[in-house]
Amino acid sequence: MSEAILFHYVSFPLLVGGICLALPRRLGREAALLSLAGAAVVFLLSCQIPGLRGVAARLVCLPTRAGSLNLTLSAGALSGFVTLTSSLLFLLMVCYSLAYLRPHPLRGRYHGLLHFAFAGVLTAALADHLILLVLAWQFAALMFHRQARLGG
């Protein structure tokens, strides 16, 4: 059960971001409200992470010549603190961007990319392997870059 919480905690922002990106431009307000609801759910899920010390969820097991490479998410004291504070900051970013981006025609795309970037940040915070940490951080950086280029 605890492993499922870690997996859902990382995959939920991806789901909300995909829905926000799939919505047409004329539904930007609905995408923003969905983003706010998604950020609130992620914050509520993150309140459970500090209590899950020692829990690990395996994402991928890749066979190599030297054995197997297990890419896992694990909850510890530091990762619990980082995920809790980053999800609070994520919720604040979504709240403040609602009013600021009200007239912008691409606000649904902005919120979708923001959720994708945050999923990368969460994966990096919960990563138990250096390769997963680097891949997640690169994914988050790419999404932040795409988000910054929305203005033109």
PDB file of C-alpha atoms in Angstrom:
ATOM      1  CA  MET A   1       0.000   0.000   0.000  1.00  0.00           C
ATOM      2  CA  SER A   2       2.774   2.448   0.906  1.00  0.00           C
ATOM      3  CA  GLU A   3       4.623   1.750  -2.343  1.00  0.00           C
ATOM      4  CA  ALA A   4       1.486   2.703  -4.257  1.00  0.00           C
ATOM      5  CA  ILE A   5       1.375   6.076  -2.502  1.00  0.00           C
ATOM      6  CA  LEU A   6       4.888   6.894  -3.741  1.00  0.00           C
ATOM      7  CA  PHE A   7       4.015   5.881  -7.288  1.00  0.00           C
ATOM      8  CA  HIS A   8       0.717   7.810  -7.288  1.00  0.00           C
ATOM      9  CA  TYR A   9       2.428  10.810  -5.751  1.00  0.00           C
ATOM     10  CA  VAL A  10       4.741  11.070  -8.765  1.00  0.00           C
ATOM     11  CA  SER A  11       2.269   9.998 -11.448  1.00  0.00           C
ATOM     12  CA  PHE A  12      -0.640  12.247 -10.406  1.00  0.00           C
ATOM     13  CA  PRO A  13       1.030  15.503 -11.577  1.00  0.00           C
ATOM     14  CA  LEU A  14       1.786  13.790 -14.895  1.00  0.00           C
ATOM     15  CA  LEU A  15      -1.879  12.908 -15.299  1.00  0.00           C
ATOM     16  CA  VAL A  16      -3.100  16.421 -14.439  1.00  0.00           C
ATOM     17  CA  GLY A  17      -0.442  17.981 -16.679  1.00  0.00           C
ATOM     18  CA  GLY A  18      -1.447  15.758 -19.587  1.00  0.00           C
ATOM     19  CA  ILE A  19      -5.092  16.731 -19.187  1.00  0.00           C
ATOM     20  CA  CYS A  20      -4.188  20.440 -18.999  1.00  0.00           C
ATOM     21  CA  LEU A  21      -2.111  20.140 -22.173  1.00  0.00           C
ATOM     22  CA  ALA A  22      -4.871  18.244 -23.982  1.00  0.00           C
ATOM     23  CA  LEU A  23      -7.543  20.836 -23.254  1.00  0.00           C
ATOM     24  CA  PRO A  24      -8.132  23.357 -26.060  1.00  0.00           C
ATOM     25  CA  ARG A  25      -7.131  26.994 -25.652  1.00  0.00           C
ATOM     26  CA  ARG A  26     -10.675  28.178 -25.047  1.00  0.00           C
ATOM     27  CA  LEU A  27     -10.795  26.071 -21.869  1.00  0.00           C
ATOM     28  CA  GLY A  28      -7.848  27.822 -20.230  1.00  0.00           C
ATOM     29  CA  ARG A  29      -9.888  28.751 -17.167  1.00  0.00           C
ATOM     30  CA  GLU A  30     -10.909  25.137 -16.616  1.00  0.00           C
ATOM     31  CA  ALA A  31      -7.302  24.006 -17.054  1.00  0.00           C
ATOM     32  CA  ALA A  32      -6.224  26.529 -14.415  1.00  0.00           C
ATOM     33  CA  LEU A  33      -8.870  25.284 -11.971  1.00  0.00           C
ATOM     34  CA  LEU A  34      -7.875  21.676 -12.660  1.00  0.00           C
ATOM     35  CA  SER A  35      -4.274  22.665 -12.008  1.00  0.00           C
ATOM     36  CA  LEU A  36      -5.236  24.217  -8.680  1.00  0.00           C
ATOM     37  CA  ALA A  37      -7.162  21.105  -7.648  1.00  0.00           C
ATOM     38  CA  GLY A  38      -4.257  18.889  -8.737  1.00  0.00           C
ATOM     39  CA  ALA A  39      -1.751  20.962  -6.773  1.00  0.00           C
ATOM     40  CA  ALA A  40      -3.957  20.731  -3.675  1.00  0.00           C
ATOM     41  CA  VAL A  41      -4.211  16.935  -4.004  1.00  0.00           C
ATOM     42  CA  VAL A  42      -0.432  16.656  -4.456  1.00  0.00           C
ATOM     43  CA  PHE A  43       0.098  18.745  -1.333  1.00  0.00           C
ATOM     44  CA  LEU A  44      -2.282  16.525   0.653  1.00  0.00           C
ATOM     45  CA  LEU A  45      -0.480  13.426  -0.612  1.00  0.00           C
ATOM     46  CA  SER A  46       2.873  14.963   0.310  1.00  0.00           C
ATOM     47  CA  CYS A  47       1.748  15.325   3.920  1.00  0.00           C
ATOM     48  CA  GLN A  48       1.905  11.511   4.142  1.00  0.00           C
ATOM     49  CA  ILE A  49       5.434  11.163   2.723  1.00  0.00           C
ATOM     50  CA  PRO A  50       7.435  12.055   5.895  1.00  0.00           C
ATOM     51  CA  GLY A  51       5.698   9.193   7.726  1.00  0.00           C
ATOM     52  CA  LEU A  52       6.773   6.633   5.119  1.00  0.00           C
ATOM     53  CA  ARG A  53      10.416   6.289   6.123  1.00  0.00           C
ATOM     54  CA  GLY A  54      12.064   3.271   4.589  1.00  0.00           C
ATOM     55  CA  VAL A  55       9.362   2.620   1.998  1.00  0.00           C
ATOM     56  CA  ALA A  56      10.579   2.062  -1.556  1.00  0.00           C
ATOM     57  CA  ALA A  57       8.700   1.646  -4.835  1.00  0.00           C
ATOM     58  CA  ARG A  58      10.526   0.059  -7.766  1.00  0.00           C
ATOM     59  CA  LEU A  59       9.990   1.855 -11.062  1.00  0.00           C
ATOM     60  CA  VAL A  60      12.255  -0.090 -13.429  1.00  0.00           C
ATOM     61  CA  CYS A  61      14.632  -3.023 -13.139  1.00  0.00           C
ATOM     62  CA  LEU A  62      17.077  -3.020 -16.053  1.00  0.00           C
ATOM     63  CA  PRO A  63      19.367  -6.004 -16.637  1.00  0.00           C
ATOM     64  CA  THR A  64      23.032  -5.129 -17.191  1.00  0.00           C
ATOM     65  CA  ARG A  65      26.253  -7.105 -17.546  1.00  0.00           C
ATOM     66  CA  ALA A  66      27.183  -6.486 -13.936  1.00  0.00           C
ATOM     67  CA  GLY A  67      23.761  -7.460 -12.570  1.00  0.00           C
ATOM     68  CA  SER A  68      20.583  -5.451 -12.504  1.00  0.00           C
ATOM     69  CA  LEU A  69      19.927  -1.741 -12.223  1.00  0.00           C
ATOM     70  CA  ASN A  70      17.011  -0.981  -9.901  1.00  0.00           C
ATOM     71  CA  LEU A  71      15.556   2.496 -10.307  1.00  0.00           C
ATOM     72  CA  THR A  72      13.446   3.042  -7.220  1.00  0.00           C
ATOM     73  CA  LEU A  73      11.694   5.817  -5.366  1.00  0.00           C
ATOM     74  CA  SER A  74      12.311   5.808  -1.628  1.00  0.00           C
ATOM     75  CA  ALA A  75      10.988   7.889   1.223  1.00  0.00           C
ATOM     76  CA  GLY A  76      13.365   9.033   3.927  1.00  0.00           C
ATOM     77  CA  ALA A  77      13.645  11.899   6.352  1.00  0.00           C
ATOM     78  CA  LEU A  78      15.304  14.289   3.901  1.00  0.00           C
ATOM     79  CA  SER A  79      13.165  13.313   0.913  1.00  0.00           C
ATOM     80  CA  GLY A  80      10.030  13.712   3.038  1.00  0.00           C
ATOM     81  CA  PHE A  81      11.037  17.228   4.007  1.00  0.00           C
ATOM     82  CA  VAL A  82      11.993  18.155   0.434  1.00  0.00           C
ATOM     83  CA  THR A  83       8.765  16.802  -1.052  1.00  0.00           C
ATOM     84  CA  LEU A  84       6.628  18.535   1.566  1.00  0.00           C
ATOM     85  CA  THR A  85       8.255  21.935   1.095  1.00  0.00           C
ATOM     86  CA  SER A  86       8.408  21.654  -2.701  1.00  0.00           C
ATOM     87  CA  SER A  87       4.734  20.690  -2.917  1.00  0.00           C
ATOM     88  CA  LEU A  88       3.836  23.677  -0.736  1.00  0.00           C
ATOM     89  CA  LEU A  89       5.828  25.930  -3.060  1.00  0.00           C
ATOM     90  CA  PHE A  90       4.151  24.273  -6.051  1.00  0.00           C
ATOM     91  CA  LEU A  91       0.714  24.994  -4.577  1.00  0.00           C
ATOM     92  CA  LEU A  92       1.699  28.621  -4.003  1.00  0.00           C
ATOM     93  CA  MET A  93       3.017  28.936  -7.582  1.00  0.00           C
ATOM     94  CA  VAL A  94      -0.256  27.627  -8.979  1.00  0.00           C
ATOM     95  CA  CYS A  95      -2.319  29.929  -6.734  1.00  0.00           C
ATOM     96  CA  TYR A  96      -0.378  33.052  -7.682  1.00  0.00           C
ATOM     97  CA  SER A  97      -0.279  32.202 -11.376  1.00  0.00           C
ATOM     98  CA  LEU A  98      -4.081  31.958 -11.590  1.00  0.00           C
ATOM     99  CA  ALA A  99      -4.622  35.717 -11.436  1.00  0.00           C
ATOM    100  CA  TYR A 100      -1.414  36.630 -13.251  1.00  0.00           C
ATOM    101  CA  LEU A 101      -2.112  34.432 -16.270  1.00  0.00           C
ATOM    102  CA  ARG A 102      -5.831  35.185 -16.538  1.00  0.00           C
ATOM    103  CA  PRO A 103      -5.531  37.088 -19.857  1.00  0.00           C
ATOM    104  CA  HIS A 104      -2.850  34.796 -21.349  1.00  0.00           C
ATOM    105  CA  PRO A 105      -4.141  32.533 -24.153  1.00  0.00           C
ATOM    106  CA  LEU A 106      -1.717  29.683 -23.337  1.00  0.00           C
ATOM    107  CA  ARG A 107      -2.412  29.333 -19.633  1.00  0.00           C
ATOM    108  CA  GLY A 108      -3.603  25.733 -19.992  1.00  0.00           C
ATOM    109  CA  ARG A 109      -0.296  24.841 -21.626  1.00  0.00           C
ATOM    110  CA  TYR A 110       1.562  26.718 -18.867  1.00  0.00           C
ATOM    111  CA  HIS A 111      -0.182  24.739 -16.140  1.00  0.00           C
ATOM    112  CA  GLY A 112       0.373  21.453 -17.963  1.00  0.00           C
ATOM    113  CA  LEU A 113       4.098  22.096 -18.299  1.00  0.00           C
ATOM    114  CA  LEU A 114       4.239  23.230 -14.674  1.00  0.00           C
ATOM    115  CA  HIS A 115       2.738  19.925 -13.540  1.00  0.00           C
ATOM    116  CA  PHE A 116       5.149  17.967 -15.743  1.00  0.00           C
ATOM    117  CA  ALA A 117       8.101  19.898 -14.311  1.00  0.00           C
ATOM    118  CA  PHE A 118       6.872  19.298 -10.794  1.00  0.00           C
ATOM    119  CA  ALA A 119       6.596  15.560 -11.448  1.00  0.00           C
ATOM    120  CA  GLY A 120      10.275  15.675 -12.426  1.00  0.00           C
ATOM    121  CA  VAL A 121      11.141  17.557  -9.241  1.00  0.00           C
ATOM    122  CA  LEU A 122       9.256  15.010  -7.126  1.00  0.00           C
ATOM    123  CA  THR A 123      10.962  12.114  -8.869  1.00  0.00           C
ATOM    124  CA  ALA A 124      14.335  13.745  -8.277  1.00  0.00           C
ATOM    125  CA  ALA A 125      13.522  14.276  -4.598  1.00  0.00           C
ATOM    126  CA  LEU A 126      12.478  10.654  -4.119  1.00  0.00           C
ATOM    127  CA  ALA A 127      15.144   9.102  -6.381  1.00  0.00           C
ATOM    128  CA  ASP A 128      17.191   6.319  -4.869  1.00  0.00           C
ATOM    129  CA  HIS A 129      19.723   6.081  -7.698  1.00  0.00           C
ATOM    130  CA  LEU A 130      21.961   8.700  -9.288  1.00  0.00           C
ATOM    131  CA  ILE A 131      20.827   7.824 -12.815  1.00  0.00           C
ATOM    132  CA  LEU A 132      17.170   8.350 -11.875  1.00  0.00           C
ATOM    133  CA  LEU A 133      18.070  11.616 -10.148  1.00  0.00           C
ATOM    134  CA  VAL A 134      19.845  12.946 -13.248  1.00  0.00           C
ATOM    135  CA  LEU A 135      17.070  11.832 -15.613  1.00  0.00           C
ATOM    136  CA  ALA A 136      14.349  13.356 -13.446  1.00  0.00           C
ATOM    137  CA  TRP A 137      16.243  16.609 -13.029  1.00  0.00           C
ATOM    138  CA  GLN A 138      16.848  16.865 -16.781  1.00  0.00           C
ATOM    139  CA  PHE A 139      13.153  16.243 -17.410  1.00  0.00           C
ATOM    140  CA  ALA A 140      12.207  18.997 -14.958  1.00  0.00           C
ATOM    141  CA  ALA A 141      14.726  21.400 -16.509  1.00  0.00           C
ATOM    142  CA  LEU A 142      13.392  20.665 -19.993  1.00  0.00           C
ATOM    143  CA  MET A 143       9.815  21.325 -18.883  1.00  0.00           C
ATOM    144  CA  PHE A 144      10.819  24.582 -17.158  1.00  0.00           C
ATOM    145  CA  HIS A 145      12.628  25.626 -20.338  1.00  0.00           C
ATOM    146  CA  ARG A 146       9.553  24.866 -22.477  1.00  0.00           C
ATOM    147  CA  GLN A 147       7.463  26.801 -19.995  1.00  0.00           C
ATOM    148  CA  ALA A 148       9.745  29.827 -20.142  1.00  0.00           C
ATOM    149  CA  ARG A 149       9.548  29.887 -23.939  1.00  0.00           C
ATOM    150  CA  LEU A 150       5.740  30.190 -23.920  1.00  0.00           C
ATOM    151  CA  GLY A 151       5.923  33.977 -23.902  1.00  0.00           C
ATOM    152  CA  GLY A 152       7.760  34.116 -27.188  1.00  0.00           C
TER     153      GLY A 152
END
